[in-house]
Amino acid sequence: MAHTYTVASLLKAYRSSSRMALCDDRYLEFLSVGDADVYNPSFPLLLDNRKILPARVEPRNSERSKIVLFEQVDNGVTWKPAFEYPSLPLQDPFWTINGSKLLLGGVDVDFAADGRALGWKTACYEIAGKGTYVPFFSGPAVMKDLRFCTIGDGRIAVFTRPQGGRIAGRGQIGFMLLSSWNELSQESILQAPLLGLFESDEWGGVNHVQVLSDGSLGVLGHIACYSSGNRRHYYPMTFVLDPMTGKLVREPQIILERNRLLPGPSKRPDLEDVIFPGGCVQEDDGSTLYLGVSDARVQVVRMKNLFA
């Protein structure tokens, strides 16, 4: 049986570690969004020689979201929409580099007329040119947080996150290797073995995957739980996985908690203690994390190298 990790045990380890140190944290500002909130970003990439950051934009009282691609305006704090790239009706964006192709993905939610979410899936589009998105792949029903990464020999690492039933519960992380993108299908994704990281009353997912210098995979994800009153608690975590064996090289670690970040608004009271780690940029002197905070803002945090 796989070893499981709980929020309580990982928080205890985090609070006694040196990773509590932070520096240079700040909220990002977004222009031309009116009263809408901007949160749960991915990470910035150079596109058309501009730094472009996709993020989730929606009214405070709604879950009907769109992904907007923002262009950096000045010193990294202020961003404006890159208007030549239309918005997509998705939540929680992520990038995937597929050879010479750039994919933009997110969560595609089916809403009832009263705003309730009836179902969801992960959807990916190829950016085929300015203003042109070509559907690339749609994942199985009721699965958020699909993430893809091409490894050194050209194979495709796929992280899944099924929900439901006795095994997947509120959300477990699965992993598999594909020989090529041609093997990607809803059926293959559903066969991915689960890592079995979480207890049945907690859940987690993968947000960003990078190939490290030794060929292992550095994973930025999250672990979450409920407390009384259905209050949600989300924590960014990292782990390292050997793609050839599908085994952990380094166990999960919580790397931040909400009270270490700047104070600010939350979408609802039950979302106050939520950090959604959209992505990170690895640099020589550390890691820059792009975080959705309390489902209302985007904060950038500098930390020691997450995978050193």
JSON list of N, CA, C and O in Angstrom, two decimals, residues 98-133:
[
{"chain": "A", "resi": 98, "resn": "ASN", "atom": "N", "xyz": [4.66, 21.44, -26.64]},
{"chain": "A", "resi": 98, "resn": "ASN", "atom": "CA", "xyz": [4.58, 20.18, -27.38]},
{"chain": "A", "resi": 98, "resn": "ASN", "atom": "C", "xyz": [5.44, 20.31, -28.63]},
{"chain": "A", "resi": 98, "resn": "ASN", "atom": "O", "xyz": [4.95, 20.68, -29.70]},
{"chain": "A", "resi": 99, "resn": "GLY", "atom": "N", "xyz": [6.76, 20.05, -28.48]},
{"chain": "A", "resi": 99, "resn": "GLY", "atom": "CA", "xyz": [7.66, 20.26, -29.61]},
{"chain": "A", "resi": 99, "resn": "GLY", "atom": "C", "xyz": [7.65, 21.72, -30.01]},
{"chain": "A", "resi": 99, "resn": "GLY", "atom": "O", "xyz": [7.93, 22.60, -29.20]},
{"chain": "A", "resi": 100, "resn": "SER", "atom": "N", "xyz": [7.30, 21.98, -31.26]},
{"chain": "A", "resi": 100, "resn": "SER", "atom": "CA", "xyz": [7.23, 23.36, -31.73]},
{"chain": "A", "resi": 100, "resn": "SER", "atom": "C", "xyz": [5.87, 24.00, -31.45]},
{"chain": "A", "resi": 100, "resn": "SER", "atom": "O", "xyz": [5.66, 25.17, -31.78]},
{"chain": "A", "resi": 101, "resn": "LYS", "atom": "N", "xyz": [4.96, 23.22, -30.86]},
{"chain": "A", "resi": 101, "resn": "LYS", "atom": "CA", "xyz": [3.63, 23.74, -30.59]},
{"chain": "A", "resi": 101, "resn": "LYS", "atom": "C", "xyz": [3.53, 24.26, -29.16]},
{"chain": "A", "resi": 101, "resn": "LYS", "atom": "O", "xyz": [4.15, 23.72, -28.24]},
{"chain": "A", "resi": 102, "resn": "LEU", "atom": "N", "xyz": [2.71, 25.29, -28.97]},
{"chain": "A", "resi": 102, "resn": "LEU", "atom": "CA", "xyz": [2.42, 25.79, -27.63]},
{"chain": "A", "resi": 102, "resn": "LEU", "atom": "C", "xyz": [0.94, 25.55, -27.36]},
{"chain": "A", "resi": 102, "resn": "LEU", "atom": "O", "xyz": [0.07, 25.98, -28.14]},
{"chain": "A", "resi": 103, "resn": "LEU", "atom": "N", "xyz": [0.67, 24.85, -26.25]},
{"chain": "A", "resi": 103, "resn": "LEU", "atom": "CA", "xyz": [-0.71, 24.53, -25.87]},
{"chain": "A", "resi": 103, "resn": "LEU", "atom": "C", "xyz": [-1.11, 25.37, -24.67]},
{"chain": "A", "resi": 103, "resn": "LEU", "atom": "O", "xyz": [-0.33, 25.59, -23.75]},
{"chain": "A", "resi": 104, "resn": "LEU", "atom": "N", "xyz": [-2.37, 25.82, -24.69]},
{"chain": "A", "resi": 104, "resn": "LEU", "atom": "CA", "xyz": [-2.95, 26.52, -23.56]},
{"chain": "A", "resi": 104, "resn": "LEU", "atom": "C", "xyz": [-4.14, 25.69, -23.08]},
{"chain": "A", "resi": 104, "resn": "LEU", "atom": "O", "xyz": [-5.06, 25.40, -23.86]},
{"chain": "A", "resi": 105, "resn": "GLY", "atom": "N", "xyz": [-4.11, 25.30, -21.82]},
{"chain": "A", "resi": 105, "resn": "GLY", "atom": "CA", "xyz": [-5.18, 24.46, -21.29]},
{"chain": "A", "resi": 105, "resn": "GLY", "atom": "C", "xyz": [-5.87, 25.12, -20.10]},
{"chain": "A", "resi": 105, "resn": "GLY", "atom": "O", "xyz": [-5.42, 26.14, -19.57]},
{"chain": "A", "resi": 106, "resn": "GLY", "atom": "N", "xyz": [-6.97, 24.48, -19.69]},
{"chain": "A", "resi": 106, "resn": "GLY", "atom": "CA", "xyz": [-7.72, 24.96, -18.53]},
{"chain": "A", "resi": 106, "resn": "GLY", "atom": "C", "xyz": [-8.86, 24.01, -18.23]},
{"chain": "A", "resi": 106, "resn": "GLY", "atom": "O", "xyz": [-8.98, 22.94, -18.85]},
{"chain": "A", "resi": 107, "resn": "VAL", "atom": "N", "xyz": [-9.68, 24.39, -17.28]},
{"chain": "A", "resi": 107, "resn": "VAL", "atom": "CA", "xyz": [-10.81, 23.57, -16.88]},
{"chain": "A", "resi": 107, "resn": "VAL", "atom": "C", "xyz": [-12.07, 24.09, -17.57]},
{"chain": "A", "resi": 107, "resn": "VAL", "atom": "O", "xyz": [-12.43, 25.26, -17.43]},
{"chain": "A", "resi": 108, "resn": "ASP", "atom": "N", "xyz": [-12.71, 23.19, -18.31]},
{"chain": "A", "resi": 108, "resn": "ASP", "atom": "CA", "xyz": [-13.93, 23.51, -19.05]},
{"chain": "A", "resi": 108, "resn": "ASP", "atom": "C", "xyz": [-15.12, 23.06, -18.21]},
{"chain": "A", "resi": 108, "resn": "ASP", "atom": "O", "xyz": [-15.32, 21.86, -17.99]},
{"chain": "A", "resi": 109, "resn": "VAL", "atom": "N", "xyz": [-15.89, 24.02, -17.69]},
{"chain": "A", "resi": 109, "resn": "VAL", "atom": "CA", "xyz": [-16.99, 23.71, -16.77]},
{"chain": "A", "resi": 109, "resn": "VAL", "atom": "C", "xyz": [-18.32, 23.85, -17.49]},
{"chain": "A", "resi": 109, "resn": "VAL", "atom": "O", "xyz": [-18.56, 24.83, -18.22]},
{"chain": "A", "resi": 110, "resn": "ASP", "atom": "N", "xyz": [-19.20, 22.87, -17.26]},
{"chain": "A", "resi": 110, "resn": "ASP", "atom": "CA", "xyz": [-20.57, 22.92, -17.79]},
{"chain": "A", "resi": 110, "resn": "ASP", "atom": "C", "xyz": [-21.47, 23.44, -16.68]},
{"chain": "A", "resi": 110, "resn": "ASP", "atom": "O", "xyz": [-21.60, 22.81, -15.63]},
{"chain": "A", "resi": 111, "resn": "PHE", "atom": "N", "xyz": [-22.09, 24.61, -16.89]},
{"chain": "A", "resi": 111, "resn": "PHE", "atom": "CA", "xyz": [-22.88, 25.26, -15.86]},
{"chain": "A", "resi": 111, "resn": "PHE", "atom": "C", "xyz": [-24.38, 25.07, -16.11]},
{"chain": "A", "resi": 111, "resn": "PHE", "atom": "O", "xyz": [-24.84, 25.08, -17.26]},
{"chain": "A", "resi": 112, "resn": "ALA", "atom": "N", "xyz": [-25.14, 24.92, -15.01]},
{"chain": "A", "resi": 112, "resn": "ALA", "atom": "CA", "xyz": [-26.60, 25.01, -15.09]},
{"chain": "A", "resi": 112, "resn": "ALA", "atom": "C", "xyz": [-27.00, 26.48, -15.18]},
{"chain": "A", "resi": 112, "resn": "ALA", "atom": "O", "xyz": [-26.18, 27.38, -14.94]},
{"chain": "A", "resi": 113, "resn": "ALA", "atom": "N", "xyz": [-28.27, 26.70, -15.48]},
{"chain": "A", "resi": 113, "resn": "ALA", "atom": "CA", "xyz": [-28.73, 28.08, -15.64]},
{"chain": "A", "resi": 113, "resn": "ALA", "atom": "C", "xyz": [-28.56, 28.89, -14.35]},
{"chain": "A", "resi": 113, "resn": "ALA", "atom": "O", "xyz": [-28.36, 30.11, -14.39]},
{"chain": "A", "resi": 114, "resn": "ASP", "atom": "N", "xyz": [-28.65, 28.20, -13.19]},
{"chain": "A", "resi": 114, "resn": "ASP", "atom": "CA", "xyz": [-28.51, 28.93, -11.92]},
{"chain": "A", "resi": 114, "resn": "ASP", "atom": "C", "xyz": [-27.06, 29.08, -11.48]},
{"chain": "A", "resi": 114, "resn": "ASP", "atom": "O", "xyz": [-26.79, 29.55, -10.37]},
{"chain": "A", "resi": 115, "resn": "GLY", "atom": "N", "xyz": [-26.12, 28.67, -12.31]},
{"chain": "A", "resi": 115, "resn": "GLY", "atom": "CA", "xyz": [-24.71, 28.86, -12.01]},
{"chain": "A", "resi": 115, "resn": "GLY", "atom": "C", "xyz": [-24.02, 27.67, -11.38]},
{"chain": "A", "resi": 115, "resn": "GLY", "atom": "O", "xyz": [-22.80, 27.70, -11.17]},
{"chain": "A", "resi": 116, "resn": "ARG", "atom": "N", "xyz": [-24.79, 26.61, -11.05]},
{"chain": "A", "resi": 116, "resn": "ARG", "atom": "CA", "xyz": [-24.17, 25.42, -10.47]},
{"chain": "A", "resi": 116, "resn": "ARG", "atom": "C", "xyz": [-23.31, 24.70, -11.52]},
{"chain": "A", "resi": 116, "resn": "ARG", "atom": "O", "xyz": [-23.69, 24.65, -12.69]},
{"chain": "A", "resi": 117, "resn": "ALA", "atom": "N", "xyz": [-22.18, 24.14, -11.08]},
{"chain": "A", "resi": 117, "resn": "ALA", "atom": "CA", "xyz": [-21.34, 23.38, -11.99]},
{"chain": "A", "resi": 117, "resn": "ALA", "atom": "C", "xyz": [-21.91, 21.98, -12.14]},
{"chain": "A", "resi": 117, "resn": "ALA", "atom": "O", "xyz": [-22.06, 21.24, -11.17]},
{"chain": "A", "resi": 118, "resn": "LEU", "atom": "N", "xyz": [-22.27, 21.60, -13.37]},
{"chain": "A", "resi": 118, "resn": "LEU", "atom": "CA", "xyz": [-22.83, 20.28, -13.63]},
{"chain": "A", "resi": 118, "resn": "LEU", "atom": "C", "xyz": [-21.74, 19.25, -13.94]},
{"chain": "A", "resi": 118, "resn": "LEU", "atom": "O", "xyz": [-21.95, 18.05, -13.76]},
{"chain": "A", "resi": 119, "resn": "GLY", "atom": "N", "xyz": [-20.61, 19.70, -14.41]},
{"chain": "A", "resi": 119, "resn": "GLY", "atom": "CA", "xyz": [-19.51, 18.80, -14.75]},
{"chain": "A", "resi": 119, "resn": "GLY", "atom": "C", "xyz": [-18.32, 19.62, -15.25]},
{"chain": "A", "resi": 119, "resn": "GLY", "atom": "O", "xyz": [-18.44, 20.82, -15.48]},
{"chain": "A", "resi": 120, "resn": "TRP", "atom": "N", "xyz": [-17.18, 18.96, -15.38]},
{"chain": "A", "resi": 120, "resn": "TRP", "atom": "CA", "xyz": [-15.99, 19.66, -15.82]},
{"chain": "A", "resi": 120, "resn": "TRP", "atom": "C", "xyz": [-15.01, 18.67, -16.44]},
{"chain": "A", "resi": 120, "resn": "TRP", "atom": "O", "xyz": [-15.09, 17.46, -16.22]},
{"chain": "A", "resi": 121, "resn": "LYS", "atom": "N", "xyz": [-14.09, 19.21, -17.20]},
{"chain": "A", "resi": 121, "resn": "LYS", "atom": "CA", "xyz": [-13.03, 18.41, -17.82]},
{"chain": "A", "resi": 121, "resn": "LYS", "atom": "C", "xyz": [-11.87, 19.35, -18.14]},
{"chain": "A", "resi": 121, "resn": "LYS", "atom": "O", "xyz": [-12.03, 20.59, -18.15]},
{"chain": "A", "resi": 122, "resn": "THR", "atom": "N", "xyz": [-10.71, 18.78, -18.42]},
{"chain": "A", "resi": 122, "resn": "THR", "atom": "CA", "xyz": [-9.56, 19.56, -18.85]},
{"chain": "A", "resi": 122, "resn": "THR", "atom": "C", "xyz": [-9.57, 19.68, -20.37]},
{"chain": "A", "resi": 122, "resn": "THR", "atom": "O", "xyz": [-9.73, 18.67, -21.06]},
{"chain": "A", "resi": 123, "resn": "ALA", "atom": "N", "xyz": [-9.42, 20.89, -20.87]},
{"chain": "A", "resi": 123, "resn": "ALA", "atom": "CA", "xyz": [-9.40, 21.13, -22.32]},
{"chain": "A", "resi": 123, "resn": "ALA", "atom": "C", "xyz": [-8.11, 21.84, -22.69]},
{"chain": "A", "resi": 123, "resn": "ALA", "atom": "O", "xyz": [-7.65, 22.72, -21.97]},
{"chain": "A", "resi": 124, "resn": "CYS", "atom": "N", "xyz": [-7.51, 21.45, -23.83]},
{"chain": "A", "resi": 124, "resn": "CYS", "atom": "CA", "xyz": [-6.27, 22.06, -24.32]},
{"chain": "A", "resi": 124, "resn": "CYS", "atom": "C", "xyz": [-6.46, 22.57, -25.75]},
{"chain": "A", "resi": 124, "resn": "CYS", "atom": "O", "xyz": [-7.09, 21.89, -26.57]},
{"chain": "A", "resi": 125, "resn": "TYR", "atom": "N", "xyz": [-5.89, 23.73, -26.00]},
{"chain": "A", "resi": 125, "resn": "TYR", "atom": "CA", "xyz": [-5.93, 24.32, -27.34]},
{"chain": "A", "resi": 125, "resn": "TYR", "atom": "C", "xyz": [-4.51, 24.63, -27.79]},
{"chain": "A", "resi": 125, "resn": "TYR", "atom": "O", "xyz": [-3.67, 25.09, -26.99]},
{"chain": "A", "resi": 126, "resn": "GLU", "atom": "N", "xyz": [-4.24, 24.42, -29.07]},
{"chain": "A", "resi": 126, "resn": "GLU", "atom": "CA", "xyz": [-2.97, 24.86, -29.65]},
{"chain": "A", "resi": 126, "resn": "GLU", "atom": "C", "xyz": [-3.11, 26.31, -30.08]},
{"chain": "A", "resi": 126, "resn": "GLU", "atom": "O", "xyz": [-4.09, 26.69, -30.71]},
{"chain": "A", "resi": 127, "resn": "ILE", "atom": "N", "xyz": [-2.11, 27.11, -29.70]},
{"chain": "A", "resi": 127, "resn": "ILE", "atom": "CA", "xyz": [-2.07, 28.49, -30.18]},
{"chain": "A", "resi": 127, "resn": "ILE", "atom": "C", "xyz": [-1.43, 28.48, -31.55]},
{"chain": "A", "resi": 127, "resn": "ILE", "atom": "O", "xyz": [-0.22, 28.33, -31.70]},
{"chain": "A", "resi": 128, "resn": "ALA", "atom": "N", "xyz": [-2.26, 28.57, -32.56]},
{"chain": "A", "resi": 128, "resn": "ALA", "atom": "CA", "xyz": [-1.79, 28.40, -33.94]},
{"chain": "A", "resi": 128, "resn": "ALA", "atom": "C", "xyz": [-1.41, 29.72, -34.59]},
{"chain": "A", "resi": 128, "resn": "ALA", "atom": "O", "xyz": [-0.94, 29.74, -35.73]},
{"chain": "A", "resi": 129, "resn": "GLY", "atom": "N", "xyz": [-1.60, 30.81, -33.90]},
{"chain": "A", "resi": 129, "resn": "GLY", "atom": "CA", "xyz": [-1.28, 32.13, -34.42]},
{"chain": "A", "resi": 129, "resn": "GLY", "atom": "C", "xyz": [-2.03, 33.14, -33.60]},
{"chain": "A", "resi": 129, "resn": "GLY", "atom": "O", "xyz": [-2.84, 32.79, -32.74]},
{"chain": "A", "resi": 130, "resn": "LYS", "atom": "N", "xyz": [-1.76, 34.40, -33.83]},
{"chain": "A", "resi": 130, "resn": "LYS", "atom": "CA", "xyz": [-2.45, 35.43, -33.06]},
{"chain": "A", "resi": 130, "resn": "LYS", "atom": "C", "xyz": [-3.96, 35.32, -33.29]},
{"chain": "A", "resi": 130, "resn": "LYS", "atom": "O", "xyz": [-4.43, 35.37, -34.43]},
{"chain": "A", "resi": 131, "resn": "GLY", "atom": "N", "xyz": [-4.69, 35.13, -32.23]},
{"chain": "A", "resi": 131, "resn": "GLY", "atom": "CA", "xyz": [-6.14, 35.07, -32.33]},
{"chain": "A", "resi": 131, "resn": "GLY", "atom": "C", "xyz": [-6.68, 33.75, -32.79]},
{"chain": "A", "resi": 131, "resn": "GLY", "atom": "O", "xyz": [-7.89, 33.62, -33.03]},
{"chain": "A", "resi": 132, "resn": "THR", "atom": "N", "xyz": [-5.85, 32.72, -32.90]},
{"chain": "A", "resi": 132, "resn": "THR", "atom": "CA", "xyz": [-6.31, 31.43, -33.41]},
{"chain": "A", "resi": 132, "resn": "THR", "atom": "C", "xyz": [-5.99, 30.33, -32.42]},
{"chain": "A", "resi": 132, "resn": "THR", "atom": "O", "xyz": [-4.82, 30.08, -32.11]},
{"chain": "A", "resi": 133, "resn": "TYR", "atom": "N", "xyz": [-7.03, 29.70, -31.92]},
{"chain": "A", "resi": 133, "resn": "TYR", "atom": "CA", "xyz": [-6.88, 28.54, -31.05]},
{"chain": "A", "resi": 133, "resn": "TYR", "atom": "C", "xyz": [-7.46, 27.32, -31.77]},
{"chain": "A", "resi": 133, "resn": "TYR", "atom": "O", "xyz": [-8.59, 27.37, -32.27]}
]
